[in-house]
Amino acid sequence: MLKQEFIKQYLFPAQKAGECFGINPIVILAQSAIETGWGESTLAKEHNNFFGITAYGRPNAFWKGKKTDLSENSGHTSLWFRTYELAEDSFMDFARLIHTAYPVAASLSAHPSAYAKEIAYSKYISEVNGDNRAAYQRMLVSICRTIERIIVC
């Protein structure tokens, strides 16, 4: 999917989630772009999970408890991910998660650079899984800028 197509298709769910939970929709959309490879991941395409959210925790208004295990395709041990009925549910659940579990990041979301630093150095990013916090921070800021340029045009 082209970046412009991804933005056009998912900007409204990001805006709705951002409005409900007080988070800049640009950072929501940027994190979704990172987590899905601009909408190309199996989780996004087949399970409407646009943020790689694992299936831990209790069901809520946006996630009904349905989950999938992608390990059979990768040869890794079981790791369960949330499955959503609609893409919009994934965006809402992500914004809910950031709002409740990472309130400082949420409060900084009007400033993508500050948000990116806060979220990259929080428990949201797992270096145990090979994630590089500094690279994630840089990528998030860069994608926010790309999204802003495309929206303005």
XYZ file of N, CA and C in Angstrom:
459
model
N 0.855 -1.181 0.000
C 0.000 0.000 0.000
C 0.896 1.237 0.000
N 0.580 2.170 -0.824
C 1.322 3.423 -0.856
C 1.071 4.220 0.423
N 2.047 5.024 0.800
C 1.908 5.840 2.003
C 0.665 6.722 1.931
N 0.431 7.341 0.771
C -0.732 8.224 0.619
C -2.035 7.451 0.798
N -2.102 6.227 0.275
C -3.300 5.395 0.416
C -3.526 5.020 1.880
N -2.441 4.651 2.550
C -2.526 4.289 3.966
C -3.067 5.464 4.774
N -2.500 6.635 4.541
C -2.927 7.827 5.276
C -4.388 8.138 4.980
N -4.760 8.098 3.727
C -6.144 8.389 3.350
C -7.113 7.401 4.004
N -6.749 6.128 4.029
C -7.635 5.101 4.562
C -7.735 5.119 6.082
N -6.653 5.475 6.783
C -6.642 5.331 8.237
C -6.544 6.645 9.014
N -6.534 7.764 8.331
C -6.494 9.042 9.040
C -7.752 9.233 9.893
N -8.919 8.934 9.362
C -10.150 9.133 10.138
C -10.166 8.284 11.414
N -9.854 6.971 11.359
C -9.811 6.213 12.623
C -8.793 6.772 13.612
N -7.654 7.268 13.110
C -6.652 7.872 13.993
C -7.194 9.158 14.611
N -7.904 9.954 13.809
C -8.494 11.193 14.331
C -9.556 10.894 15.383
N -10.396 9.918 15.118
C -11.458 9.551 16.063
C -10.852 9.057 17.384
N -9.860 8.188 17.292
C -9.200 7.666 18.498
C -8.490 8.789 19.242
N -7.826 9.661 18.486
C -7.125 10.785 19.106
C -8.068 11.714 19.833
N -9.204 11.977 19.224
C -10.201 12.853 19.852
C -10.752 12.228 21.132
N -11.035 10.943 21.091
C -11.596 10.263 22.273
C -10.618 10.202 23.445
N -9.327 10.070 23.130
C -8.345 9.855 24.204
C -7.311 10.965 24.345
N -7.507 12.074 23.640
C -6.620 13.219 23.803
C -5.213 12.992 23.295
N -5.097 12.297 22.162
C -3.781 12.001 21.591
C -3.743 12.516 20.160
N -2.625 13.118 19.781
C -2.427 13.630 18.434
C -2.604 12.487 17.424
N -3.537 12.604 16.493
C -3.747 11.531 15.517
C -2.547 11.278 14.611
N -1.689 12.263 14.444
C -0.486 12.078 13.619
C 0.427 11.032 14.256
N 0.614 11.082 15.575
C 1.489 10.092 16.213
C 0.822 8.714 16.224
N -0.489 8.690 16.341
C -1.206 7.406 16.278
C -0.991 6.773 14.905
N -1.204 7.543 13.868
C -1.043 7.039 12.504
C 0.405 6.644 12.226
N 1.340 7.422 12.739
C 2.763 7.115 12.541
C 3.133 5.796 13.219
N 2.660 5.568 14.421
C 2.959 4.300 15.087
C 2.331 3.134 14.338
N 1.153 3.344 13.812
C 0.517 2.302 13.016
C 1.342 1.999 11.766
N 1.850 3.027 11.120
C 2.689 2.834 9.926
C 3.935 2.016 10.264
N 4.551 2.314 11.402
C 5.735 1.562 11.829
C 5.366 0.113 12.107
N 4.336 -0.086 12.898
C 3.973 -1.432 13.357
C 3.459 -2.335 12.240
N 2.939 -1.757 11.165
C 2.352 -2.563 10.094
C 3.113 -2.504 8.778
N 4.185 -1.707 8.726
C 4.849 -1.505 7.441
C 3.915 -0.840 6.452
N 3.287 0.249 6.923
C 2.321 1.007 6.124
C 1.148 0.133 5.680
N 0.665 -0.698 6.620
C -0.543 -1.487 6.368
C -0.313 -2.829 5.713
N 0.931 -3.252 5.578
C 1.238 -4.485 4.851
C 1.390 -5.724 5.731
N 1.372 -5.593 7.039
C 1.585 -6.756 7.902
C 0.387 -7.709 7.870
N 0.651 -8.953 8.177
C -0.409 -9.956 8.287
C -1.383 -9.569 9.388
N -0.863 -9.071 10.502
C -1.753 -8.667 11.599
C -2.741 -7.607 11.144
N -2.285 -6.650 10.364
C -3.176 -5.592 9.884
C -4.148 -6.126 8.839
N -3.628 -6.827 7.861
C -4.454 -7.278 6.740
C -5.487 -8.329 7.134
N -5.099 -9.258 7.988
C -5.973 -10.382 8.298
C -6.676 -10.280 9.648
N -6.141 -9.446 10.549
C -6.674 -9.419 11.911
C -7.010 -8.018 12.416
N -6.901 -7.014 11.553
C -7.208 -5.623 11.906
C -6.446 -5.143 13.137
N -5.264 -5.692 13.369
C -4.419 -5.254 14.476
C -3.330 -4.373 13.869
N -3.485 -3.061 14.033
C -2.600 -2.096 13.394
C -1.466 -1.617 14.288
N -1.307 -2.256 15.452
C -0.266 -1.805 16.378
C 0.516 -2.957 16.998
N 0.278 -4.169 16.558
C 0.990 -5.318 17.121
C 0.683 -5.532 18.584
N -0.535 -5.209 18.994
C -0.902 -5.335 20.406
C -1.112 -6.813 20.733
N -0.400 -7.259 21.753
C -0.519 -8.653 22.169
C -1.824 -8.873 22.922
N -2.201 -10.136 23.039
C -3.508 -10.499 23.594
C -3.484 -10.678 25.104
N -2.704 -9.874 25.783
C -2.703 -9.896 27.248
C -3.766 -8.938 27.749
N -4.150 -9.116 28.976
C -5.136 -8.228 29.572
C -6.554 -8.702 29.309
N -7.457 -7.945 29.859
C -8.868 -8.287 29.760
C -9.502 -7.656 28.526
N -10.517 -8.308 27.988
C -11.276 -7.679 26.903
C -11.815 -6.319 27.351
N -12.051 -5.456 26.383
C -12.563 -4.126 26.693
C -13.562 -3.711 25.617
N -13.961 -2.480 25.619
C -14.974 -2.008 24.669
C -14.525 -2.144 23.214
N -13.230 -2.194 22.965
C -12.714 -2.230 21.599
C -12.158 -3.592 21.201
N -11.730 -4.368 22.174
C -11.202 -5.712 21.927
C -12.055 -6.712 22.686
N -12.677 -7.612 21.949
C -13.636 -8.558 22.538
C -12.989 -9.831 23.066
N -11.663 -9.929 22.994
C -10.967 -11.094 23.528
C -10.493 -12.075 22.472
N -10.848 -11.858 21.221
C -10.419 -12.751 20.147
C -8.925 -12.555 19.902
N -8.221 -13.660 19.641
C -6.770 -13.571 19.459
C -6.295 -14.544 18.392
N -5.066 -14.302 17.934
C -4.448 -15.157 16.929
C -2.997 -15.407 17.320
N -2.508 -16.567 16.916
C -1.120 -16.949 17.160
C -0.432 -17.052 15.806
N 0.475 -16.146 15.532
C 1.161 -16.151 14.243
C 2.427 -16.999 14.252
N 2.738 -17.633 15.371
C 3.997 -18.360 15.478
C 4.074 -19.545 14.530
N 2.941 -20.135 14.167
C 2.984 -21.278 13.261
C 3.555 -20.887 11.898
N 3.425 -19.604 11.550
C 3.986 -19.124 10.289
C 5.447 -18.749 10.410
N 5.906 -18.485 11.633
C 7.266 -17.975 11.795
C 8.228 -18.977 12.414
N 7.704 -20.050 12.982
C 8.562 -21.022 13.632
C 8.976 -20.633 15.042
N 8.486 -19.517 15.559
C 8.801 -19.074 16.909
C 7.796 -19.656 17.897
N 8.095 -19.505 19.172
C 7.164 -19.950 20.189
C 5.919 -19.080 20.163
N 4.880 -19.557 20.784
C 3.586 -18.879 20.738
C 3.643 -17.454 21.266
N 3.075 -16.565 20.501
C 2.872 -15.188 20.912
C 1.510 -14.799 20.372
N 0.597 -14.527 21.267
C -0.778 -14.245 20.894
C -0.983 -12.750 20.694
N -1.701 -12.408 19.636
C -2.013 -11.027 19.306
C -3.518 -10.832 19.267
N -3.935 -9.618 19.558
C -5.349 -9.288 19.508
C -5.849 -9.270 18.066
N -7.068 -9.732 17.904
C -7.765 -9.672 16.624
C -8.968 -8.769 16.819
N -9.155 -7.851 15.903
C -10.244 -6.883 15.999
C -11.240 -7.086 14.862
N -12.501 -6.791 15.151
C -13.540 -6.873 14.123
C -13.290 -5.831 13.035
N -12.913 -4.627 13.453
C -12.721 -3.506 12.533
C -11.381 -2.829 12.808
N -10.804 -2.233 11.777
C -9.562 -1.478 11.957
C -9.752 -0.381 13.004
N -10.910 0.263 12.983
C -11.198 1.350 13.921
C -11.068 0.893 15.373
N -11.454 -0.355 15.646
C -11.337 -0.881 17.007
C -9.879 -0.949 17.449
N -9.002 -1.311 16.528
C -7.580 -1.367 16.835
C -7.039 0.018 17.180
N -7.434 1.026 16.388
C -6.988 2.397 16.653
C -7.503 2.881 18.012
N -8.748 2.574 18.313
C -9.319 2.995 19.597
C -8.626 2.281 20.767
N -8.375 0.985 20.611
C -7.731 0.224 21.680
C -6.304 0.718 21.910
N -5.598 1.037 20.833
C -4.239 1.572 20.972
C -4.256 2.903 21.721
N -5.142 3.815 21.312
C -5.218 5.121 21.972
C -5.601 4.958 23.444
N -6.503 4.024 23.734
C -6.884 3.727 25.118
C -5.664 3.252 25.899
N -4.891 2.354 25.292
C -3.693 1.815 25.938
C -2.685 2.922 26.239
N -2.389 3.757 25.258
C -1.418 4.834 25.467
C -1.928 5.803 26.536
N -3.200 6.144 26.454
C -3.803 7.078 27.415
C -3.716 6.547 28.848
N -3.964 5.259 29.034
C -4.005 4.704 30.389
C -2.641 4.227 30.889
N -1.862 3.577 30.028
C -0.596 2.990 30.476
C 0.605 3.924 30.307
N 0.483 4.896 29.409
C 1.592 5.817 29.130
C 1.078 7.258 29.111
N 0.524 7.708 30.229
C -0.106 9.038 30.245
C 0.856 10.185 29.966
N 2.109 10.058 30.332
C 3.064 11.126 30.045
C 3.253 11.244 28.534
N 3.420 10.117 27.856
C 3.546 10.135 26.398
C 2.301 10.745 25.769
N 1.142 10.327 26.232
C -0.116 10.866 25.694
C -0.161 12.378 25.850
N 0.277 12.873 27.003
C 0.226 14.313 27.257
C 1.205 15.099 26.393
N 2.215 14.429 25.861
C 3.223 15.076 25.016
C 2.927 14.934 23.523
N 1.837 14.271 23.173
C 1.608 13.897 21.774
C 1.410 15.075 20.823
N 1.095 16.250 21.332
C 0.994 17.432 20.463
C 2.365 17.816 19.901
N 3.403 17.297 20.522
C 4.788 17.548 20.109
C 5.415 16.206 19.736
N 5.321 15.787 18.473
C 5.774 14.453 18.082
C 7.186 14.086 18.526
N 8.115 15.021 18.535
C 9.486 14.699 18.972
C 9.511 14.312 20.447
N 8.793 15.054 21.273
C 8.737 14.747 22.710
C 8.004 13.431 22.956
N 6.911 13.231 22.244
C 6.154 11.973 22.353
C 7.045 10.797 21.958
N 7.743 10.931 20.834
C 8.587 9.849 20.329
C 9.663 9.468 21.340
N 10.271 10.455 21.960
C 11.301 10.164 22.965
C 10.696 9.452 24.163
N 9.554 9.940 24.623
C 8.905 9.339 25.795
C 8.477 7.901 25.521
N 7.844 7.656 24.378
C 7.340 6.310 24.090
C 8.490 5.352 23.764
N 9.523 5.853 23.092
C 10.654 4.997 22.722
C 11.432 4.507 23.937
N 11.450 5.305 24.987
C 12.199 4.921 26.186
C 11.283 4.446 27.308
N 10.083 4.037 26.951
C 9.139 3.476 27.917
C 9.114 1.953 27.763
N 8.299 1.295 28.569
C 8.143 -0.157 28.469
C 7.413 -0.571 27.192
N 6.844 0.397 26.474
C 6.169 0.078 25.211
C 7.133 -0.588 24.228
N 8.389 -0.140 24.234
C 9.411 -0.692 23.354
C 10.208 -1.722 24.143
N 10.434 -2.869 23.539
C 11.145 -3.947 24.214
C 12.472 -4.217 23.530
N 13.562 -3.829 24.163
C 14.876 -4.116 23.601
C 15.183 -5.606 23.665
N 14.486 -6.327 24.551
C 14.648 -7.775 24.631
C 14.285 -8.404 23.287
N 13.302 -7.830 22.606
C 12.883 -8.327 21.299
C 13.722 -7.756 20.159
N 14.782 -7.063 20.496
C 15.665 -6.524 19.473
C 15.320 -5.119 19.013
N 14.347 -4.507 19.665
C 13.985 -3.143 19.279
C 15.076 -2.168 19.710
N 15.364 -1.233 18.857
C 16.354 -0.216 19.139
C 15.607 1.080 19.456
N 15.677 1.511 20.687
C 14.899 2.667 21.142
C 15.227 3.943 20.366
N 16.498 4.217 20.167
C 16.893 5.439 19.461
C 16.412 5.396 18.009
N 16.532 4.244 17.373
C 16.084 4.111 15.982
C 14.563 4.259 15.899
N 13.851 3.679 16.864
C 12.387 3.802 16.880
C 11.986 5.263 17.031
N 12.660 5.962 17.927
C 12.380 7.386 18.142
C 12.583 8.178 16.856
N 13.705 7.982 16.195
C 13.994 8.697 14.947
C 12.967 8.358 13.866
N 12.631 7.087 13.757
C 11.674 6.658 12.742
C 10.293 7.255 12.986
N 9.864 7.279 14.238
C 8.554 7.831 14.577
C 8.484 9.320 14.216
N 9.511 10.069 14.541
C 9.543 11.496 14.210
C 9.540 11.689 12.697
N 10.323 10.912 11.994
C 10.399 11.019 10.536
C 9.047 10.707 9.888
N 8.381 9.678 10.353
C 7.082 9.310 9.781
C 6.031 10.358 10.128
N 6.082 10.934 11.307
C 5.159 12.026 11.658
C 5.320 13.173 10.666
N 6.560 13.515 10.348
C 6.820 14.599 9.388
C 6.295 14.238 7.997
N 6.491 13.005 7.587
C 5.990 12.543 6.290
C 4.462 12.653 6.234
N 3.803 12.191 7.277
C 2.336 12.241 7.333
C 1.856 13.695 7.285
N 2.502 14.556 8.062
C 2.111 15.979 8.068
C 2.248 16.593 6.675
N 3.355 16.272 5.970
C 3.541 16.797 4.602
C 2.467 16.296 3.665
N 2.132 15.026 3.744
C 1.126 14.452 2.845
C -0.248 15.023 3.137
N -0.589 15.210 4.398
C -1.908 15.749 4.766
C -2.048 17.188 4.276
N -0.992 17.979 4.377
C -1.033 19.378 3.979
C -1.207 19.517 2.468
N -0.616 18.620 1.710
C -0.671 18.708 0.241
C -2.018 18.395 -0.334
